[in-house]
Coordinates of C-alpha atoms in Angstrom, one line a residue:
M47 CA 42.2 60.6 46.8
S48 CA 42.5 61.8 43.4
G49 CA 41.6 58.7 41.1
S50 CA 39.0 58.4 43.0
L51 CA 37.4 61.6 42.5
L52 CA 38.3 61.0 38.8
L53 CA 36.8 57.5 39.1
S54 CA 32.8 60.0 40.8
R55 CA 33.2 62.0 38.3
S56 CA 32.8 59.3 35.2
T57 CA 30.5 57.5 37.1
I58 CA 28.2 60.8 37.2
V59 CA 29.1 61.7 33.5
S60 CA 28.3 58.2 32.7
L61 CA 25.4 58.0 34.4
C62 CA 24.7 61.8 32.4
D63 CA 24.8 59.7 29.1
I64 CA 22.5 57.4 30.6
G65 CA 20.0 59.6 31.0
L66 CA 20.5 61.8 27.6
A67 CA 19.8 58.4 26.3
V68 CA 17.2 57.4 27.5
A69 CA 15.6 61.7 26.7
A70 CA 17.7 61.2 23.7
W71 CA 14.7 57.4 22.9
Y72 CA 12.3 59.2 24.1
L73 CA 11.7 62.2 22.1
S74 CA 12.4 59.5 18.7
Y75 CA 9.1 58.2 19.9
L76 CA 7.5 61.1 20.1
L77 CA 8.9 62.5 17.5
R78 CA 7.1 59.9 15.0
F79 CA 4.1 59.7 16.9
N80 CA 3.1 64.0 17.0
F81 CA 3.7 63.6 20.5
A82 CA 0.8 61.4 21.0
I83 CA 2.0 57.6 21.4
P84 CA -0.2 54.8 20.8
P85 CA -0.7 52.8 23.2
E86 CA 0.6 49.3 21.4
F87 CA 4.1 51.5 20.7
V88 CA 3.7 52.5 24.9
R89 CA 5.5 49.0 25.5
S90 CA 7.3 48.9 22.7
F91 CA 9.5 51.4 24.1
L92 CA 9.2 50.7 27.0
V93 CA 10.3 47.1 26.9
T94 CA 13.3 48.2 24.2
L95 CA 14.4 51.0 26.6
P96 CA 16.4 48.8 29.1
W97 CA 18.3 46.9 26.9
I98 CA 18.9 49.6 24.3
V99 CA 20.9 52.4 27.1
V100 CA 22.5 49.6 28.6
A101 CA 23.9 48.5 24.7
Q102 CA 25.0 52.3 24.4
A103 CA 26.2 53.2 28.0
L104 CA 28.4 50.3 27.3
V105 CA 29.3 51.0 23.8
F106 CA 30.1 54.2 25.0
R107 CA 32.3 53.2 27.2
L108 CA 34.3 51.2 24.6
F109 CA 34.8 54.4 22.2
G110 CA 36.7 56.1 25.7
L111 CA 33.9 58.7 26.3
Y112 CA 34.5 59.6 30.4
Q113 CA 38.4 59.8 29.2
G114 CA 37.4 63.7 28.4
I115 CA 37.8 66.5 30.6
W116 CA 33.9 68.5 29.7
R117 CA 35.7 72.0 30.6
F118 CA 38.0 71.5 28.0
A119 CA 35.6 70.0 25.6
S120 CA 35.7 70.9 22.1
L121 CA 35.6 69.3 17.8
P122 CA 37.5 65.8 19.0
D123 CA 35.5 65.3 22.0
L124 CA 32.0 65.4 19.1
Q125 CA 33.4 63.2 16.5
Q126 CA 34.2 60.8 19.3
I127 CA 31.0 61.1 20.0
V128 CA 29.5 60.9 16.6
R129 CA 31.3 57.4 16.2
A130 CA 30.4 56.4 19.5
V131 CA 26.5 56.8 18.9
A132 CA 26.9 55.4 15.1
A133 CA 28.7 52.3 16.7
A134 CA 25.7 52.0 19.4
S135 CA 22.7 52.9 16.5
L136 CA 23.6 49.7 14.7
C137 CA 23.3 48.5 17.6
A138 CA 19.3 48.8 18.5
P139 CA 18.2 47.6 15.4
L140 CA 20.1 43.9 16.0
I141 CA 19.3 44.0 19.6
V142 CA 15.4 44.5 18.7
L143 CA 15.2 42.4 16.4
M144 CA 17.2 39.2 18.1
A145 CA 15.6 39.1 20.6
M146 CA 12.0 40.8 21.5
Q147 CA 8.5 40.6 20.2
V148 CA 8.4 44.0 19.9
V149 CA 8.1 46.9 16.5
V150 CA 10.0 49.6 16.0
P151 CA 9.3 52.4 14.5
R152 CA 11.7 52.5 11.2
S153 CA 12.4 56.6 12.0
V154 CA 13.4 56.3 15.4
Y155 CA 16.3 53.7 15.0
V156 CA 16.9 57.5 12.6
L157 CA 15.8 60.3 15.3
D158 CA 17.5 58.0 18.8
P159 CA 21.2 59.1 16.9
I160 CA 20.7 62.1 15.8
L161 CA 18.9 63.9 19.2
L162 CA 21.3 61.6 21.5
I163 CA 24.8 63.5 18.8
M164 CA 22.9 66.5 19.8
L165 CA 21.6 65.9 23.4
M166 CA 25.0 64.2 24.7
G167 CA 28.0 67.4 22.1
G168 CA 25.4 70.1 23.4
A169 CA 26.3 69.4 27.2
R170 CA 29.7 69.4 27.0
F171 CA 29.9 72.4 25.3
A172 CA 27.4 74.1 27.8
Y173 CA 29.2 72.9 30.4
R174 CA 32.4 73.9 28.8
A175 CA 31.0 77.3 28.5
W176 CA 29.6 78.0 32.1
R177 CA 32.8 77.3 33.8
E178 CA 35.1 79.8 31.5
K179 CA 32.1 82.1 31.9
R180 CA 32.2 81.8 34.9
E181 CA 36.5 80.9 35.5
F182 CA 37.7 83.5 33.2
G183 CA 33.9 86.4 33.0
A184 CA 35.3 88.3 35.2
L185 CA 38.8 89.5 34.1
M186 CA 37.5 89.2 30.9
A187 CA 35.4 92.0 31.6
K188 CA 37.7 93.5 33.8
G189 CA 41.0 93.8 31.3
K190 CA 42.8 96.8 29.5
P191 CA 40.0 96.8 26.1
V192 CA 42.1 95.9 22.8
L193 CA 40.7 96.1 19.3
I194 CA 42.2 93.3 16.8
L195 CA 42.7 93.6 13.3
G196 CA 42.1 91.2 11.3
A197 CA 38.2 89.0 11.6
G198 CA 40.0 85.4 9.9
E199 CA 40.8 82.3 11.5
T200 CA 43.7 84.0 13.8
A201 CA 41.5 86.2 15.3
A202 CA 39.1 83.6 15.9
R203 CA 41.6 81.3 17.9
L204 CA 42.5 84.2 19.9
L205 CA 39.2 85.3 21.1
R206 CA 39.4 82.3 21.8
E207 CA 42.1 81.6 24.3
I208 CA 43.0 85.4 24.7
G209 CA 40.1 85.7 28.0
R210 CA 42.0 83.0 29.5
S211 CA 44.7 85.7 31.0
G212 CA 42.2 88.4 32.4
Q213 CA 44.6 90.7 30.7
W214 CA 42.4 92.1 26.9
R215 CA 38.5 92.9 27.0
V216 CA 38.0 92.6 22.8
V217 CA 36.1 95.4 22.7
G218 CA 35.9 94.1 18.6
L219 CA 37.3 93.6 15.3
L220 CA 38.9 95.4 12.4
D221 CA 39.2 94.3 9.3
D222 CA 39.2 95.2 5.4
N223 CA 37.1 92.6 3.0
A224 CA 33.6 94.0 3.4
R225 CA 32.2 91.2 2.9
K226 CA 32.6 90.9 7.3
H227 CA 31.4 94.3 8.1
D228 CA 28.4 94.3 10.9
R229 CA 28.9 90.5 11.7
T230 CA 29.8 88.6 14.1
L231 CA 32.7 86.9 15.7
Y232 CA 31.8 84.6 19.1
G233 CA 29.7 87.3 20.0
L234 CA 32.2 90.0 18.7
R235 CA 31.4 92.6 15.8
V236 CA 33.6 93.2 12.6
L237 CA 33.3 97.1 13.6
G238 CA 35.0 98.0 9.9
P239 CA 37.7 98.5 8.1
V240 CA 41.9 98.5 9.2
R241 CA 41.2 102.3 8.4
D242 CA 39.0 103.6 10.3
L243 CA 40.4 102.2 12.9
E244 CA 41.1 106.1 15.2
R245 CA 37.6 105.5 15.1
H246 CA 36.8 103.3 16.9
A247 CA 39.8 103.4 19.6
R248 CA 38.5 106.5 20.8
E249 CA 34.8 105.1 20.7
Q250 CA 35.9 102.1 22.4
R251 CA 38.4 103.9 24.5
A252 CA 41.0 101.7 23.5
S253 CA 44.4 102.3 24.4
H254 CA 45.8 98.5 22.3
A255 CA 45.3 96.4 19.3
I256 CA 46.4 93.0 18.7
I257 CA 48.0 92.6 14.5
A258 CA 45.6 89.0 14.1
M259 CA 47.4 88.6 10.7
P260 CA 50.6 86.6 10.4
N261 CA 49.7 84.5 7.8
D262 CA 49.6 88.0 5.5
S263 CA 51.0 89.7 3.1
H264 CA 54.6 91.9 4.6
E265 CA 52.9 94.7 3.1
T266 CA 49.8 94.2 4.8
R267 CA 50.8 94.0 8.3
R268 CA 52.6 96.7 8.0
Q269 CA 49.5 98.6 6.3
A270 CA 48.3 98.1 9.9
V271 CA 51.0 98.9 12.4
N272 CA 51.2 102.1 10.4
A273 CA 47.2 103.0 10.8
C274 CA 47.9 102.1 14.9
V275 CA 50.7 104.6 15.6
R276 CA 48.3 107.1 13.6
A277 CA 45.4 106.4 15.5
G278 CA 47.9 106.7 18.9
V279 CA 47.1 102.9 19.5
K280 CA 50.3 100.5 20.7
P281 CA 50.1 98.0 18.3
M282 CA 50.8 94.0 19.9
T283 CA 50.8 91.4 17.8
V284 CA 50.3 87.8 17.0
P285 CA 53.2 85.0 16.7
S286 CA 54.6 84.9 13.1
F287 CA 52.4 82.1 11.1
D288 CA 56.0 80.3 11.2
D289 CA 55.8 80.5 15.0
L290 CA 51.7 79.4 15.3
I291 CA 52.1 75.7 12.6
S292 CA 55.2 74.8 14.4
G293 CA 53.8 74.8 17.9
R294 CA 55.9 76.6 20.2
V295 CA 53.5 79.4 21.1
T296 CA 49.9 79.7 20.6
V297 CA 48.7 82.7 18.9
A298 CA 47.3 83.4 22.9
A299 CA 51.6 85.0 23.7
V300 CA 50.7 88.4 21.8
R301 CA 53.9 90.4 22.5
E302 CA 54.8 94.6 21.2
V303 CA 55.2 95.2 17.4
E304 CA 59.3 96.0 16.6
V305 CA 60.8 97.3 14.2
E306 CA 62.5 94.3 12.8
D307 CA 58.1 93.6 11.7
L308 CA 57.8 97.1 9.9
L309 CA 60.7 95.7 7.8
G310 CA 60.1 92.6 7.9
R311 CA 59.8 90.9 4.3
D312 CA 57.4 87.8 2.7
P313 CA 58.1 84.6 4.2
V314 CA 61.3 82.8 2.2
K315 CA 60.7 80.2 0.3
I316 CA 63.8 78.1 -0.4
D317 CA 64.5 74.3 -2.8
A318 CA 63.8 72.2 0.9
P319 CA 64.2 68.5 -0.3
R320 CA 67.5 69.2 -2.2
L321 CA 68.6 71.3 0.7
R322 CA 68.9 67.9 2.8
E323 CA 70.4 66.1 -0.1
L324 CA 73.0 68.7 -0.4
I325 CA 73.5 68.4 3.9
H326 CA 71.5 65.6 5.2
D327 CA 74.1 63.3 7.4
Q328 CA 77.0 64.9 5.6
T329 CA 78.9 66.7 7.6
V330 CA 79.3 71.1 6.8
M331 CA 81.6 73.5 7.7
V332 CA 81.2 77.7 8.7
T333 CA 84.2 80.0 9.4
G334 CA 82.9 83.1 11.6
A335 CA 80.5 81.4 13.1
G336 CA 80.1 82.4 16.6
G337 CA 79.3 86.1 14.6
S338 CA 75.8 86.9 13.7
I339 CA 76.0 85.3 9.7
G340 CA 77.5 82.8 11.7
S341 CA 75.7 81.4 13.6
E342 CA 72.2 82.0 12.1
L343 CA 73.9 80.0 9.3
C344 CA 74.6 76.8 11.7
R345 CA 71.2 77.5 13.0
Q346 CA 69.8 76.9 9.8
I347 CA 72.0 73.8 8.4
A348 CA 70.9 72.2 11.7
R349 CA 67.5 71.7 10.4
F350 CA 68.0 69.3 7.6
S351 CA 70.1 66.9 10.2
P352 CA 73.8 67.1 9.0
S353 CA 76.5 65.3 10.5
A354 CA 78.5 67.5 11.6
I355 CA 78.8 71.7 11.4
V356 CA 82.4 72.5 12.4
A357 CA 81.7 75.8 13.5
F358 CA 84.8 77.7 12.7
E359 CA 85.3 80.9 15.1
R360 CA 88.9 83.1 16.4
S361 CA 86.3 84.1 19.3
E362 CA 86.8 81.5 22.4
F363 CA 83.4 82.9 24.4
L364 CA 81.5 83.6 21.1
L365 CA 82.2 79.9 19.7
Y366 CA 81.2 78.5 23.6
T367 CA 78.5 80.6 23.5
L368 CA 77.8 78.9 20.3
V369 CA 78.6 75.7 21.3
E370 CA 75.7 75.8 24.9
E371 CA 73.1 77.2 22.4
F372 CA 73.1 73.9 20.5
T373 CA 73.9 71.5 23.5
E374 CA 70.3 73.5 24.5
L375 CA 68.4 73.7 21.6
F376 CA 70.1 71.3 18.8
P377 CA 70.6 68.0 21.1
Q378 CA 70.3 65.5 18.2
V379 CA 73.3 68.0 16.1
R380 CA 76.3 67.2 16.7
I381 CA 78.9 70.6 16.5
E382 CA 82.4 70.4 16.3
P383 CA 84.2 73.4 18.1
V384 CA 87.5 74.8 16.4
I385 CA 89.0 78.3 17.7
G386 CA 91.8 79.3 15.0
D387 CA 91.7 82.8 12.6
V388 CA 91.0 82.3 8.9
R389 CA 94.4 83.8 8.4
E390 CA 96.3 80.8 9.2
E391 CA 96.0 78.4 6.4
D392 CA 97.6 75.6 7.8
R393 CA 94.6 75.4 10.5
L394 CA 92.1 75.6 8.1
L395 CA 93.4 73.2 5.5
N396 CA 93.8 70.5 9.2
A397 CA 90.6 71.0 9.6
M398 CA 88.5 70.6 6.2
Q399 CA 90.8 67.3 6.4
C400 CA 89.8 65.9 10.1
F401 CA 85.9 66.5 9.4
R402 CA 85.8 66.5 5.7
P403 CA 82.9 68.9 5.0
V404 CA 80.6 69.2 1.8
A405 CA 80.0 72.7 2.0
V406 CA 82.1 75.7 3.5
F407 CA 80.7 79.0 4.4
H408 CA 83.6 81.6 4.4
A409 CA 80.8 84.3 6.8
A410 CA 84.2 85.6 8.3
A411 CA 84.9 89.1 8.2
Y412 CA 86.0 92.4 9.3
K413 CA 82.4 94.3 8.7
H414 CA 81.9 97.1 10.6
V415 CA 82.8 100.6 8.0
P416 CA 84.2 103.5 10.3
L417 CA 86.5 100.8 12.4
M418 CA 87.7 99.5 9.2
E419 CA 89.0 102.4 6.8
G420 CA 91.4 104.5 9.5
V421 CA 94.7 102.0 11.5
N422 CA 92.9 99.3 11.2
A423 CA 91.9 99.8 7.1
V424 CA 95.6 97.2 6.7
E425 CA 93.9 94.9 9.1
A426 CA 91.1 94.5 6.8
I427 CA 93.3 93.2 3.8
R428 CA 94.9 90.9 5.4
N429 CA 92.0 89.4 7.3
N430 CA 89.1 90.1 4.5
V431 CA 90.7 88.8 1.5
G432 CA 94.0 86.8 2.7
G433 CA 91.6 85.1 5.2
T434 CA 89.4 84.4 2.4
L435 CA 92.1 83.4 -0.1
A436 CA 93.1 81.0 2.8
A437 CA 90.4 79.3 3.6
A438 CA 89.4 79.0 -0.6
R439 CA 92.6 77.5 -0.6
A440 CA 92.6 75.3 1.8
A441 CA 89.4 73.7 0.9
Q442 CA 90.3 73.1 -3.2
T443 CA 92.9 71.4 -1.5
S444 CA 91.6 69.3 0.4
G445 CA 88.6 68.5 -2.4
V446 CA 86.1 70.3 -0.2
P447 CA 82.5 70.1 -2.9
R448 CA 81.6 73.9 -2.4
F449 CA 82.8 76.5 -0.1
V450 CA 80.6 79.8 -0.2
L451 CA 81.8 83.4 0.4
V452 CA 79.2 85.6 2.2
S453 CA 80.1 89.1 0.9
T454 CA 78.1 93.0 0.5
D455 CA 77.0 95.3 -1.4
K456 CA 78.8 97.8 0.2
A457 CA 81.3 95.9 -2.6
V458 CA 79.4 97.4 -5.2
N459 CA 81.4 100.6 -6.3
P460 CA 83.2 100.5 -3.2
V461 CA 83.9 103.8 -1.1
N462 CA 84.7 101.9 2.1
V463 CA 87.8 100.3 2.8
M464 CA 85.4 97.1 3.9
G465 CA 84.0 96.8 0.2
A466 CA 86.5 97.1 -1.5
T467 CA 88.6 94.3 0.7
K468 CA 85.0 92.4 0.2
R469 CA 85.2 92.8 -3.4
L470 CA 89.3 92.1 -4.1
A471 CA 87.4 88.5 -1.9
E472 CA 84.7 88.2 -4.5
M473 CA 87.6 88.5 -7.0
G474 CA 90.1 86.1 -5.2
C475 CA 87.2 82.9 -5.2
Q476 CA 87.3 84.1 -9.5
A477 CA 90.4 83.4 -10.4
L478 CA 90.4 80.5 -7.6
A479 CA 87.3 79.3 -9.7
A480 CA 89.1 79.8 -12.7
R481 CA 92.2 77.9 -11.7
G482 CA 89.5 74.4 -12.7
G483 CA 89.9 71.8 -9.7
S484 CA 86.9 70.2 -8.0
T485 CA 85.4 73.1 -5.6
I486 CA 82.6 75.2 -6.8
F487 CA 83.2 78.8 -5.6
S488 CA 79.6 81.4 -5.1
T489 CA 79.8 84.3 -3.8
V490 CA 76.5 85.6 -2.0
R491 CA 75.9 89.8 -2.0
F492 CA 73.3 91.4 0.2
G493 CA 73.1 94.5 2.5
N494 CA 72.0 94.7 6.1
V495 CA 70.7 92.7 8.5
L496 CA 68.1 93.2 10.9
G497 CA 70.1 92.8 14.6
S498 CA 73.8 92.4 13.3
A499 CA 76.3 92.2 15.7
G500 CA 76.7 96.6 15.8
S501 CA 73.7 97.0 13.5
V502 CA 71.7 100.3 13.7
I503 CA 68.0 99.4 14.9
P504 CA 70.3 97.8 18.4
K505 CA 72.1 102.1 18.8
F506 CA 68.7 103.5 17.8
Q507 CA 66.8 101.5 20.6
E508 CA 69.9 102.2 23.3
Q509 CA 69.8 105.7 22.2
I510 CA 65.8 106.0 22.7
A511 CA 65.9 104.3 26.0
R512 CA 68.3 107.5 27.0
G513 CA 65.8 109.7 25.7
G514 CA 67.8 110.7 22.9
P515 CA 68.4 112.2 21.0
V516 CA 68.8 109.3 17.6
T517 CA 71.3 110.2 15.7
V518 CA 71.5 109.8 12.3
T519 CA 74.4 110.8 9.3
H520 CA 71.9 112.3 6.7
P521 CA 68.5 113.1 6.3
D522 CA 68.9 111.0 3.0
I523 CA 70.7 108.3 4.0
I524 CA 68.9 104.6 2.3
R525 CA 70.0 101.2 3.4
Y526 CA 68.6 97.8 1.9
F527 CA 67.7 95.3 5.4
M528 CA 67.1 91.8 5.4
S529 CA 65.9 89.8 8.3
I530 CA 69.6 87.6 9.6
P531 CA 66.6 84.0 8.9
E532 CA 66.5 84.9 5.6
A533 CA 70.0 86.0 4.6
A534 CA 71.2 82.7 6.1
Q535 CA 68.6 80.7 3.9
L536 CA 69.6 83.0 0.9
V537 CA 72.6 82.3 0.8
L538 CA 72.0 78.2 2.1
Q539 CA 69.8 78.1 -1.5
A540 CA 72.6 79.6 -3.4
A541 CA 74.9 77.0 -2.5
L542 CA 72.6 74.8 -4.2
M543 CA 72.8 76.9 -7.4
G544 CA 75.7 77.4 -7.5
E545 CA 78.0 76.1 -10.6
G546 CA 81.8 77.4 -10.2
G547 CA 83.2 81.3 -9.8
E548 CA 78.8 83.8 -9.7
I549 CA 78.5 86.2 -7.7
F550 CA 74.1 85.4 -6.1
V551 CA 72.8 88.3 -5.8
L552 CA 69.8 89.0 -4.0
D553 CA 66.8 90.0 -3.0
M554 CA 66.7 92.7 -0.7
G555 CA 63.6 94.7 -1.7
E556 CA 62.4 97.9 -1.0
P557 CA 65.1 100.6 0.4
V558 CA 64.1 102.3 3.8
R559 CA 65.1 105.8 4.5
I560 CA 67.3 105.3 8.1
A561 CA 66.0 109.2 9.0
D562 CA 62.1 106.6 8.6
L563 CA 62.8 104.5 10.1
A564 CA 64.4 106.1 13.2
R565 CA 60.5 108.6 13.2
D566 CA 59.0 104.9 13.1
M567 CA 61.0 103.5 16.4
I568 CA 60.4 106.4 18.5
R569 CA 56.8 106.3 17.6
L570 CA 57.1 102.6 18.4
S571 CA 58.5 103.1 22.2
G572 CA 55.5 105.3 22.4
A573 CA 57.4 108.8 21.9
S574 CA 57.0 111.3 19.7
E575 CA 60.0 112.9 18.1
S576 CA 59.3 116.1 20.5
D577 CA 59.9 113.8 23.3
V578 CA 63.0 112.4 22.1
K579 CA 65.0 114.3 18.7
I580 CA 66.8 113.2 15.9
E581 CA 70.1 114.2 15.2
F582 CA 72.1 114.1 11.5
T583 CA 75.6 113.7 13.0
G584 CA 76.8 113.8 8.4
L585 CA 77.9 110.9 6.9
R586 CA 80.5 108.6 7.9
P587 CA 84.5 108.3 7.0
G588 CA 83.3 105.9 4.1
E589 CA 79.7 105.6 4.0
K590 CA 77.6 106.0 1.2
L591 CA 74.3 107.5 1.0
Y592 CA 73.0 104.3 -0.7
E593 CA 73.9 101.0 -0.9
E594 CA 73.9 99.2 -4.5
L595 CA 73.7 95.1 -4.7
L596 CA 74.9 95.5 -8.6
A597 CA 77.6 98.0 -10.1
S598 CA 75.2 100.0 -12.4
D599 CA 77.6 98.5 -15.4
E600 CA 76.2 94.7 -14.5
T601 CA 73.9 93.3 -15.5
T602 CA 72.1 90.5 -14.7
R603 CA 70.6 86.2 -15.4
P604 CA 67.3 85.1 -13.1
T605 CA 67.5 82.1 -11.7
H606 CA 64.9 79.2 -11.0
H607 CA 64.3 81.1 -7.6
P608 CA 62.5 84.1 -7.4
K609 CA 65.0 86.3 -4.8
V610 CA 67.9 85.3 -6.4
R611 CA 69.4 86.7 -9.9
I612 CA 73.1 86.0 -10.6
A613 CA 75.6 89.3 -11.6
R614 CA 76.7 88.7 -15.5
A615 CA 81.2 89.4 -14.0
R616 CA 83.2 89.5 -16.4
A617 CA 86.0 86.0 -15.5
I618 CA 89.3 86.8 -14.9
D619 CA 91.4 85.4 -17.5
D620 CA 94.9 85.9 -16.1
A621 CA 96.5 84.1 -14.8
L622 CA 99.1 86.0 -13.3
W623 CA 97.1 88.0 -12.0
L624 CA 95.8 85.7 -8.5
G625 CA 99.2 85.3 -7.5
R626 CA 101.0 88.5 -7.5
L627 CA 97.2 89.4 -5.5
E628 CA 98.5 86.4 -2.9
R629 CA 102.7 87.7 -2.6
W630 CA 100.6 91.1 -2.2
L631 CA 99.1 89.9 0.3
T632 CA 102.1 88.0 2.2
G633 CA 104.6 91.1 1.7
P634 CA 104.9 93.8 4.1
L635 CA 102.0 96.0 3.2
P636 CA 102.0 99.8 4.6
A637 CA 100.5 100.8 8.5
E638 CA 99.3 104.2 6.4
P639 CA 95.6 105.0 6.1
A640 CA 96.1 106.3 3.0
D641 CA 98.3 104.1 1.8
V642 CA 97.1 101.1 2.9
R643 CA 93.5 102.9 0.2
A644 CA 95.8 103.7 -2.7
E645 CA 97.5 99.8 -3.3
L646 CA 94.1 98.8 -2.4
A647 CA 93.0 101.1 -5.4
Q648 CA 95.1 100.0 -8.1
W649 CA 93.2 95.9 -7.3
V650 CA 90.1 97.6 -7.4
P651 CA 89.7 99.7 -10.2
E652 CA 86.0 100.6 -9.4
Y653 CA 86.6 101.1 -6.0
V654 CA 87.2 105.4 -5.3
P655 CA 87.7 106.6 -1.8
Q656 CA 86.1 109.0 -0.5
G657 CA 88.1 112.4 -0.9
D658 CA 91.0 111.1 -3.0
G659 CA 89.3 112.1 -6.0
P660 CA 89.3 109.4 -9.3
A661 CA 90.8 106.2 -8.9
P662 CA 94.3 105.4 -10.1
S663 CA 95.4 103.8 -12.6
P664 CA 95.8 100.1 -12.7
V665 CA 99.4 98.3 -11.5
P666 CA 101.5 97.9 -14.1
S667 CA 101.8 94.5 -14.2
G668 CA 99.3 92.5 -15.3
D669 CA 95.2 94.0 -16.0
V670 CA 93.9 94.2 -13.3
R671 CA 90.3 95.4 -15.3
S672 CA 90.0 92.5 -16.2
G673 CA 89.5 91.1 -12.1
T674 CA 86.1 93.9 -12.2
E675 CA 82.7 93.4 -12.9
A676 CA 81.4 94.5 -16.9

């Protein structure tokens, strides 16, 4: 039944085009003779008409004009019509010259294809417009009134697609480009700049606005969101630019603006060709592969088609979850799940010698500041310092070309155990780099990542969902934020640039006041501060008001990447220092948190535990300051 129906529709369309071909040939004669065709040329028209129309019909079918669906007619269909008509127009003079004893005015040969393209293209687009009006017109009239912020290509695509859902009824567009004001886009007027959103939303009774600026700067998009918040309209946004160009989603898949959109940054550009040279068809190992950064590193590495990713992880559940994700999303990438603890050097050595990775990304760490400040302080030393040294030594013994330590801004002038252990881990990698060998050691520091496990944003979301209060430790506390994909991409970039012993510092952009972040999240939820209160609870143990990416006495030098700099950290030139550190780690560590902090401060002179006064003197056996930042 469907085949016969398709055949009949194809026949109808073919007959329609034949009728349009007759009309075009006739109109060509009319226009040539100013609508008064002389008798001798009436005979010319009648004699040539059937031959010309049959030839055109055959060419049209050869060009596949009847395989398309009129209701979805678009620019490619018009291009196909132009090609078919151009081919048919070449046949017309040949037929007349070879087979007929009549004269056809030369201008008719020119006018006919022009008219035929206009008639055939116009018929198809008129039919599409009629069908869309009939099917979606009623839906669009019933949808929610919405304003679109932006009047560029994305807005045009959005207008073409959005009406089919029946969810929205676009009542106007706003754009800061003054040249677009009072112009129309698909019949809808550009009402004015985005700053006038409140007035236009009130006049048009629009309670929602869609931000259609995926390829604009982050600051421009943030200003648009702020305008929505001030105007009291619900901000929506189109998918990200990367998602749109990848084809994963369409521009009509609008969603609510999330706090990540406010804190997000402009897209990162990495040296993809050189990274592909490093990773393609090679094995790469990631420790802590089930965590926020580790799992994202695995995803980013998968983009460069490695031969295998060795996922080293202590948690069976997290490792299973990662493997299941890769089975579904990256079936072409082989993932080797290895369960193990980074403190077990034999297990690490076995994995590296078995799979021979070209790079090891060490992301395994305890990172929660308050948890590591008390009775867990000794575990932070064993895992963050001991685990790092175990992984780094295994890499050096196995001849792994590159080892990258994922560090944190809390390692700069640390005031908590977590930051101090990460700084000591950095120093250990510097010492191993100074020892020599084929492995290139490098460290990458960055701040908080958006949406990572235990971070502030998921916590605020839960508190707002419960109706508050939203707890902020201090009204002036600030933090740097970076998206997880951006952090992972820049870690890969830094790994590519490492030459041995560097500490790479990532550009974290502008710091964010946590209290302002809480207010933004409350407003985005549709509530106000009178509905959801903000409560200041006081700084937690080991918490700073602000985080630094560089110590105050530290300088940096640029790299060829605008978002990556290198810290000028003094090299560790005491050959015996590393041995003393290793003996300390393998010996009996104190159990009392205060004693742990005191001993840790001897190894990291810039570490001043909160409330513990000035830093203790260095350990007598050697100048620990050789490991500090200069």
